[in-house]
Amino acid sequence: MASEGPARSSQPWPLNKIDELIPSVRSQCDAYVDQFVNTVKDKIKLVQEHPVEATAVATVSGLVLLRAPRRFLIRNTLGRFKTEKDLLNEAESRMKQLQKSLEDLRKVNSGVLKKTEFGEEDILRGSSNMRSSGKQIQSLVSSIYKAESSAADLMHRLRSLPGRESIELRAEVGVFLCKIFDKLMLCLPAEKLLSALVLLRHMITGKCALGLL
């Protein structure tokens, strides 16, 4: 015992306090546990001695704690004390809520229908524009082919003419055809068709140059 005293005195002050508090805390915990166990045992004995009362208490507590039985009890007990005016007010408030929800649904439905109508109009407008542009492109291509054939025929006839006048006429025809193709290319929006027209233009200008030579 004498050796334990100096060993404890050599320890720091907080550790000594903790060592002193541990037995008291342990005894208090044991006391609380024993009290809880004794209380549970007493309740079990009471339930065993009075099963009818215990069943009634459990049933009432279940009816009060659960949501659906609680609403049923309130409706059939406190709800009976309500007057007809209160019931009518509740019914009117519920009807107003339903009408509001229906109006919101109608607004959403009308907005969706308008969007679908606008989408259909855009699709129809785009398809009509595509058809009209296709027809314009076909007519322009056919006119280009006709101009090319007529230019080739004209150049062939001009080659048969002798002298300086035929050379001047061939040059004027070549410049005129180049201007026509420039105007046609300005009318077309498609880049691929423009490149094709440029190639045709170069072909015709090449024919003009060959005619000039």
PDB file of C-alpha atoms in Angstrom:
ATOM      1  CA  MET A   1       0.000   0.000   0.000  1.00  0.00           C
ATOM      2  CA  ALA A   2       2.918   2.291   0.714  1.00  0.00           C
ATOM      3  CA  SER A   3       4.273   1.683  -2.779  1.00  0.00           C
ATOM      4  CA  GLU A   4       0.915   2.554  -4.381  1.00  0.00           C
ATOM      5  CA  GLY A   5       0.756   5.926  -2.624  1.00  0.00           C
ATOM      6  CA  PRO A   6       3.976   7.313  -4.076  1.00  0.00           C
ATOM      7  CA  ALA A   7       3.086   5.892  -7.510  1.00  0.00           C
ATOM      8  CA  ARG A   8      -0.224   7.741  -7.504  1.00  0.00           C
ATOM      9  CA  SER A   9       1.351  10.897  -6.176  1.00  0.00           C
ATOM     10  CA  SER A  10       3.921  10.740  -8.953  1.00  0.00           C
ATOM     11  CA  GLN A  11       1.119  10.792 -11.614  1.00  0.00           C
ATOM     12  CA  PRO A  12      -0.145  14.157 -12.936  1.00  0.00           C
ATOM     13  CA  TRP A  13      -3.099  15.851 -11.269  1.00  0.00           C
ATOM     14  CA  PRO A  14      -5.741  15.225 -14.047  1.00  0.00           C
ATOM     15  CA  LEU A  15      -4.934  11.510 -14.142  1.00  0.00           C
ATOM     16  CA  ASN A  16      -5.401  11.245 -10.395  1.00  0.00           C
ATOM     17  CA  LYS A  17      -8.818  12.907 -10.718  1.00  0.00           C
ATOM     18  CA  ILE A  18      -9.820  10.511 -13.507  1.00  0.00           C
ATOM     19  CA  ASP A  19      -8.734   7.500 -11.456  1.00  0.00           C
ATOM     20  CA  GLU A  20     -10.851   8.760  -8.574  1.00  0.00           C
ATOM     21  CA  LEU A  21     -13.922   9.429 -10.758  1.00  0.00           C
ATOM     22  CA  ILE A  22     -13.954   6.069 -12.586  1.00  0.00           C
ATOM     23  CA  PRO A  23     -15.288   3.982  -9.650  1.00  0.00           C
ATOM     24  CA  SER A  24     -18.057   6.486  -8.868  1.00  0.00           C
ATOM     25  CA  VAL A  25     -19.138   6.692 -12.518  1.00  0.00           C
ATOM     26  CA  ARG A  26     -19.107   2.926 -12.808  1.00  0.00           C
ATOM     27  CA  SER A  27     -21.244   2.542  -9.688  1.00  0.00           C
ATOM     28  CA  GLN A  28     -23.745   5.131 -10.970  1.00  0.00           C
ATOM     29  CA  CYS A  29     -24.020   3.335 -14.338  1.00  0.00           C
ATOM     30  CA  ASP A  30     -24.592   0.029 -12.596  1.00  0.00           C
ATOM     31  CA  ALA A  31     -27.297   1.623 -10.455  1.00  0.00           C
ATOM     32  CA  TYR A  32     -29.081   3.092 -13.504  1.00  0.00           C
ATOM     33  CA  VAL A  33     -28.925  -0.241 -15.327  1.00  0.00           C
ATOM     34  CA  ASP A  34     -30.312  -2.099 -12.328  1.00  0.00           C
ATOM     35  CA  GLN A  35     -33.106   0.462 -11.980  1.00  0.00           C
ATOM     36  CA  PHE A  36     -34.028   0.151 -15.677  1.00  0.00           C
ATOM     37  CA  VAL A  37     -34.043  -3.645 -15.517  1.00  0.00           C
ATOM     38  CA  ASN A  38     -36.209  -3.613 -12.392  1.00  0.00           C
ATOM     39  CA  THR A  39     -38.650  -1.179 -14.031  1.00  0.00           C
ATOM     40  CA  VAL A  40     -38.963  -3.390 -17.114  1.00  0.00           C
ATOM     41  CA  LYS A  41     -39.511  -6.440 -14.937  1.00  0.00           C
ATOM     42  CA  ASP A  42     -42.219  -4.645 -12.966  1.00  0.00           C
ATOM     43  CA  LYS A  43     -43.990  -3.585 -16.188  1.00  0.00           C
ATOM     44  CA  ILE A  44     -43.845  -7.128 -17.545  1.00  0.00           C
ATOM     45  CA  LYS A  45     -45.295  -8.471 -14.314  1.00  0.00           C
ATOM     46  CA  LEU A  46     -48.031  -5.839 -14.433  1.00  0.00           C
ATOM     47  CA  VAL A  47     -48.926  -6.804 -17.999  1.00  0.00           C
ATOM     48  CA  GLN A  48     -49.001 -10.468 -17.057  1.00  0.00           C
ATOM     49  CA  GLU A  49     -51.264  -9.734 -14.117  1.00  0.00           C
ATOM     50  CA  HIS A  50     -53.615  -7.445 -16.122  1.00  0.00           C
ATOM     51  CA  PRO A  51     -53.679  -8.632 -19.762  1.00  0.00           C
ATOM     52  CA  VAL A  52     -57.012  -6.993 -20.620  1.00  0.00           C
ATOM     53  CA  GLU A  53     -55.939  -3.536 -19.508  1.00  0.00           C
ATOM     54  CA  ALA A  54     -52.588  -3.908 -21.294  1.00  0.00           C
ATOM     55  CA  THR A  55     -54.319  -4.885 -24.532  1.00  0.00           C
ATOM     56  CA  ALA A  56     -56.645  -1.893 -24.269  1.00  0.00           C
ATOM     57  CA  VAL A  57     -53.744   0.496 -23.653  1.00  0.00           C
ATOM     58  CA  ALA A  58     -51.807  -0.928 -26.614  1.00  0.00           C
ATOM     59  CA  THR A  59     -54.848  -0.610 -28.882  1.00  0.00           C
ATOM     60  CA  VAL A  60     -55.544   2.986 -27.878  1.00  0.00           C
ATOM     61  CA  SER A  61     -51.910   3.982 -28.272  1.00  0.00           C
ATOM     62  CA  GLY A  62     -51.826   2.364 -31.726  1.00  0.00           C
ATOM     63  CA  LEU A  63     -54.972   4.218 -32.787  1.00  0.00           C
ATOM     64  CA  VAL A  64     -53.533   7.510 -31.571  1.00  0.00           C
ATOM     65  CA  LEU A  65     -50.045   7.092 -33.013  1.00  0.00           C
ATOM     66  CA  LEU A  66     -50.946   5.702 -36.443  1.00  0.00           C
ATOM     67  CA  ARG A  67     -52.061   8.283 -39.016  1.00  0.00           C
ATOM     68  CA  ALA A  68     -54.999   6.551 -40.703  1.00  0.00           C
ATOM     69  CA  PRO A  69     -56.753   5.422 -37.482  1.00  0.00           C
ATOM     70  CA  ARG A  70     -56.151   8.857 -35.952  1.00  0.00           C
ATOM     71  CA  ARG A  71     -57.839  10.583 -38.897  1.00  0.00           C
ATOM     72  CA  PHE A  72     -60.714   8.094 -38.711  1.00  0.00           C
ATOM     73  CA  LEU A  73     -61.202   8.791 -35.011  1.00  0.00           C
ATOM     74  CA  ILE A  74     -61.046  12.563 -35.481  1.00  0.00           C
ATOM     75  CA  ARG A  75     -63.529  12.407 -38.338  1.00  0.00           C
ATOM     76  CA  ASN A  76     -65.979  10.268 -36.387  1.00  0.00           C
ATOM     77  CA  THR A  77     -65.631  12.087 -33.051  1.00  0.00           C
ATOM     78  CA  LEU A  78     -64.642  15.737 -33.445  1.00  0.00           C
ATOM     79  CA  GLY A  79     -65.997  15.856 -36.987  1.00  0.00           C
ATOM     80  CA  ARG A  80     -69.497  15.181 -35.732  1.00  0.00           C
ATOM     81  CA  PHE A  81     -69.454  18.414 -33.743  1.00  0.00           C
ATOM     82  CA  LYS A  82     -68.906  20.476 -36.894  1.00  0.00           C
ATOM     83  CA  THR A  83     -71.860  22.356 -38.276  1.00  0.00           C
ATOM     84  CA  GLU A  84     -73.155  22.175 -41.807  1.00  0.00           C
ATOM     85  CA  LYS A  85     -71.635  25.587 -42.488  1.00  0.00           C
ATOM     86  CA  ASP A  86     -68.170  24.352 -41.580  1.00  0.00           C
ATOM     87  CA  LEU A  87     -68.598  21.298 -43.775  1.00  0.00           C
ATOM     88  CA  LEU A  88     -69.746  23.476 -46.677  1.00  0.00           C
ATOM     89  CA  ASN A  89     -66.763  25.787 -46.208  1.00  0.00           C
ATOM     90  CA  GLU A  90     -64.383  22.834 -46.302  1.00  0.00           C
ATOM     91  CA  ALA A  91     -66.079  21.482 -49.417  1.00  0.00           C
ATOM     92  CA  GLU A  92     -65.860  24.906 -51.106  1.00  0.00           C
ATOM     93  CA  SER A  93     -62.170  25.247 -50.272  1.00  0.00           C
ATOM     94  CA  ARG A  94     -61.485  21.809 -51.707  1.00  0.00           C
ATOM     95  CA  MET A  95     -63.465  22.652 -54.836  1.00  0.00           C
ATOM     96  CA  LYS A  96     -61.463  25.863 -55.257  1.00  0.00           C
ATOM     97  CA  GLN A  97     -58.225  23.918 -54.972  1.00  0.00           C
ATOM     98  CA  LEU A  98     -59.431  21.426 -57.564  1.00  0.00           C
ATOM     99  CA  GLN A  99     -60.511  24.231 -59.911  1.00  0.00           C
ATOM    100  CA  LYS A 100     -57.131  25.924 -59.535  1.00  0.00           C
ATOM    101  CA  SER A 101     -55.297  22.709 -60.323  1.00  0.00           C
ATOM    102  CA  LEU A 102     -57.532  22.163 -63.361  1.00  0.00           C
ATOM    103  CA  GLU A 103     -56.849  25.704 -64.596  1.00  0.00           C
ATOM    104  CA  ASP A 104     -53.122  25.142 -64.221  1.00  0.00           C
ATOM    105  CA  LEU A 105     -53.400  21.914 -66.206  1.00  0.00           C
ATOM    106  CA  ARG A 106     -55.388  23.698 -68.912  1.00  0.00           C
ATOM    107  CA  LYS A 107     -52.756  26.433 -69.164  1.00  0.00           C
ATOM    108  CA  VAL A 108     -49.986  23.885 -69.471  1.00  0.00           C
ATOM    109  CA  ASN A 109     -51.980  21.938 -72.058  1.00  0.00           C
ATOM    110  CA  SER A 110     -52.710  25.071 -74.096  1.00  0.00           C
ATOM    111  CA  GLY A 111     -49.044  26.039 -74.039  1.00  0.00           C
ATOM    112  CA  VAL A 112     -48.019  22.598 -75.248  1.00  0.00           C
ATOM    113  CA  LEU A 113     -50.634  22.709 -78.019  1.00  0.00           C
ATOM    114  CA  LYS A 114     -49.432  26.146 -79.152  1.00  0.00           C
ATOM    115  CA  LYS A 115     -45.845  24.929 -79.257  1.00  0.00           C
ATOM    116  CA  THR A 116     -46.848  21.901 -81.319  1.00  0.00           C
ATOM    117  CA  GLU A 117     -48.838  24.113 -83.714  1.00  0.00           C
ATOM    118  CA  PHE A 118     -45.876  26.460 -84.134  1.00  0.00           C
ATOM    119  CA  GLY A 119     -43.624  23.475 -84.744  1.00  0.00           C
ATOM    120  CA  GLU A 120     -45.971  22.091 -87.398  1.00  0.00           C
ATOM    121  CA  GLU A 121     -46.158  25.506 -89.077  1.00  0.00           C
ATOM    122  CA  ASP A 122     -42.371  25.777 -89.096  1.00  0.00           C
ATOM    123  CA  ILE A 123     -42.055  22.296 -90.595  1.00  0.00           C
ATOM    124  CA  LEU A 124     -44.626  23.043 -93.308  1.00  0.00           C
ATOM    125  CA  ARG A 125     -43.023  26.397 -94.052  1.00  0.00           C
ATOM    126  CA  GLY A 126     -39.589  24.815 -94.277  1.00  0.00           C
ATOM    127  CA  SER A 127     -40.822  22.044 -96.575  1.00  0.00           C
ATOM    128  CA  SER A 128     -42.550  24.581 -98.855  1.00  0.00           C
ATOM    129  CA  ASN A 129     -39.413  26.722 -98.948  1.00  0.00           C
ATOM    130  CA  MET A 130     -37.329  23.675 -99.796  1.00  0.00           C
ATOM    131  CA  ARG A 131     -39.697  22.727-102.606  1.00  0.00           C
ATOM    132  CA  SER A 132     -39.712  26.245-104.056  1.00  0.00           C
ATOM    133  CA  SER A 133     -35.930  26.495-103.836  1.00  0.00           C
ATOM    134  CA  GLY A 134     -35.610  23.094-105.508  1.00  0.00           C
ATOM    135  CA  LYS A 135     -37.848  24.207-108.355  1.00  0.00           C
ATOM    136  CA  GLN A 136     -35.851  27.418-108.741  1.00  0.00           C
ATOM    137  CA  ILE A 137     -32.599  25.480-108.806  1.00  0.00           C
ATOM    138  CA  GLN A 138     -33.946  23.074-111.423  1.00  0.00           C
ATOM    139  CA  SER A 139     -35.121  25.959-113.609  1.00  0.00           C
ATOM    140  CA  LEU A 140     -31.773  27.722-113.251  1.00  0.00           C
ATOM    141  CA  VAL A 141     -29.840  24.574-114.109  1.00  0.00           C
ATOM    142  CA  SER A 142     -31.996  23.981-117.172  1.00  0.00           C
ATOM    143  CA  SER A 143     -31.523  27.600-118.253  1.00  0.00           C
ATOM    144  CA  ILE A 144     -27.774  27.223-117.777  1.00  0.00           C
ATOM    145  CA  TYR A 145     -27.709  24.100-119.936  1.00  0.00           C
ATOM    146  CA  LYS A 146     -29.736  25.907-122.601  1.00  0.00           C
ATOM    147  CA  ALA A 147     -27.427  28.917-122.475  1.00  0.00           C
ATOM    148  CA  GLU A 148     -24.395  26.659-122.722  1.00  0.00           C
ATOM    149  CA  SER A 149     -25.763  24.820-125.752  1.00  0.00           C
ATOM    150  CA  SER A 150     -26.795  28.058-127.468  1.00  0.00           C
ATOM    151  CA  ALA A 151     -23.411  29.613-126.700  1.00  0.00           C
ATOM    152  CA  ALA A 152     -21.591  26.611-128.119  1.00  0.00           C
ATOM    153  CA  ASP A 153     -23.742  26.762-131.251  1.00  0.00           C
ATOM    154  CA  LEU A 154     -23.125  30.489-131.574  1.00  0.00           C
ATOM    155  CA  MET A 155     -19.396  30.083-131.105  1.00  0.00           C
ATOM    156  CA  HIS A 156     -19.364  27.357-133.733  1.00  0.00           C
ATOM    157  CA  ARG A 157     -21.113  29.682-136.164  1.00  0.00           C
ATOM    158  CA  LEU A 158     -18.792  32.565-135.306  1.00  0.00           C
ATOM    159  CA  ARG A 159     -15.753  30.423-136.003  1.00  0.00           C
ATOM    160  CA  SER A 160     -16.957  29.970-139.558  1.00  0.00           C
ATOM    161  CA  LEU A 161     -16.942  33.735-140.101  1.00  0.00           C
ATOM    162  CA  PRO A 162     -13.612  35.083-141.389  1.00  0.00           C
ATOM    163  CA  GLY A 163     -11.889  38.287-140.440  1.00  0.00           C
ATOM    164  CA  ARG A 164     -11.601  40.616-137.501  1.00  0.00           C
ATOM    165  CA  GLU A 165     -15.355  41.095-137.015  1.00  0.00           C
ATOM    166  CA  SER A 166     -15.854  37.463-136.051  1.00  0.00           C
ATOM    167  CA  ILE A 167     -13.128  37.742-133.396  1.00  0.00           C
ATOM    168  CA  GLU A 168     -14.741  40.842-131.892  1.00  0.00           C
ATOM    169  CA  LEU A 169     -18.166  39.184-131.877  1.00  0.00           C
ATOM    170  CA  ARG A 170     -16.766  36.098-130.154  1.00  0.00           C
ATOM    171  CA  ALA A 171     -15.166  38.284-127.470  1.00  0.00           C
ATOM    172  CA  GLU A 172     -18.423  40.181-126.885  1.00  0.00           C
ATOM    173  CA  VAL A 173     -20.378  36.920-126.640  1.00  0.00           C
ATOM    174  CA  GLY A 174     -17.899  35.537-124.093  1.00  0.00           C
ATOM    175  CA  VAL A 175     -18.146  38.655-121.901  1.00  0.00           C
ATOM    176  CA  PHE A 176     -21.959  38.593-122.135  1.00  0.00           C
ATOM    177  CA  LEU A 177     -22.113  34.939-121.053  1.00  0.00           C
ATOM    178  CA  CYS A 178     -19.795  35.603-118.113  1.00  0.00           C
ATOM    179  CA  LYS A 179     -22.096  38.394-116.909  1.00  0.00           C
ATOM    180  CA  ILE A 180     -25.133  36.115-117.211  1.00  0.00           C
ATOM    181  CA  PHE A 181     -23.469  33.417-115.105  1.00  0.00           C
ATOM    182  CA  ASP A 182     -22.437  35.965-112.479  1.00  0.00           C
ATOM    183  CA  LYS A 183     -26.065  37.053-112.098  1.00  0.00           C
ATOM    184  CA  LEU A 184     -27.235  33.449-111.854  1.00  0.00           C
ATOM    185  CA  MET A 185     -24.700  32.678-109.151  1.00  0.00           C
ATOM    186  CA  LEU A 186     -25.845  35.663-107.114  1.00  0.00           C
ATOM    187  CA  CYS A 187     -29.404  34.273-107.172  1.00  0.00           C
ATOM    188  CA  LEU A 188     -28.353  30.857-105.821  1.00  0.00           C
ATOM    189  CA  PRO A 189     -27.729  30.465-102.048  1.00  0.00           C
ATOM    190  CA  ALA A 190     -26.200  26.972-102.089  1.00  0.00           C
ATOM    191  CA  GLU A 191     -22.415  26.816-102.070  1.00  0.00           C
ATOM    192  CA  LYS A 192     -22.246  23.538-103.955  1.00  0.00           C
ATOM    193  CA  LEU A 193     -24.388  24.838-106.784  1.00  0.00           C
ATOM    194  CA  LEU A 194     -22.284  27.955-106.925  1.00  0.00           C
ATOM    195  CA  SER A 195     -19.143  25.876-107.281  1.00  0.00           C
ATOM    196  CA  ALA A 196     -20.805  23.868-110.048  1.00  0.00           C
ATOM    197  CA  LEU A 197     -21.803  27.063-111.847  1.00  0.00           C
ATOM    198  CA  VAL A 198     -18.256  28.353-111.499  1.00  0.00           C
ATOM    199  CA  LEU A 199     -16.999  25.214-113.176  1.00  0.00           C
ATOM    200  CA  LEU A 200     -19.519  25.647-115.993  1.00  0.00           C
ATOM    201  CA  ARG A 201     -18.488  29.234-116.342  1.00  0.00           C
ATOM    202  CA  HIS A 202     -14.837  28.265-116.644  1.00  0.00           C
ATOM    203  CA  MET A 203     -15.775  25.660-119.216  1.00  0.00           C
ATOM    204  CA  ILE A 204     -17.650  28.216-121.318  1.00  0.00           C
ATOM    205  CA  THR A 205     -14.941  30.861-120.942  1.00  0.00           C
ATOM    206  CA  GLY A 206     -12.458  28.210-121.995  1.00  0.00           C
ATOM    207  CA  LYS A 207     -14.551  27.550-125.069  1.00  0.00           C
ATOM    208  CA  CYS A 208     -14.593  31.312-125.729  1.00  0.00           C
ATOM    209  CA  ALA A 209     -10.833  31.476-125.419  1.00  0.00           C
ATOM    210  CA  LEU A 210     -10.439  28.545-127.756  1.00  0.00           C
ATOM    211  CA  GLY A 211     -12.756  30.309-130.204  1.00  0.00           C
ATOM    212  CA  LEU A 212     -10.677  33.466-129.906  1.00  0.00           C
ATOM    213  CA  LEU A 213      -7.552  31.494-130.589  1.00  0.00           C
TER     214      LEU A 213
END
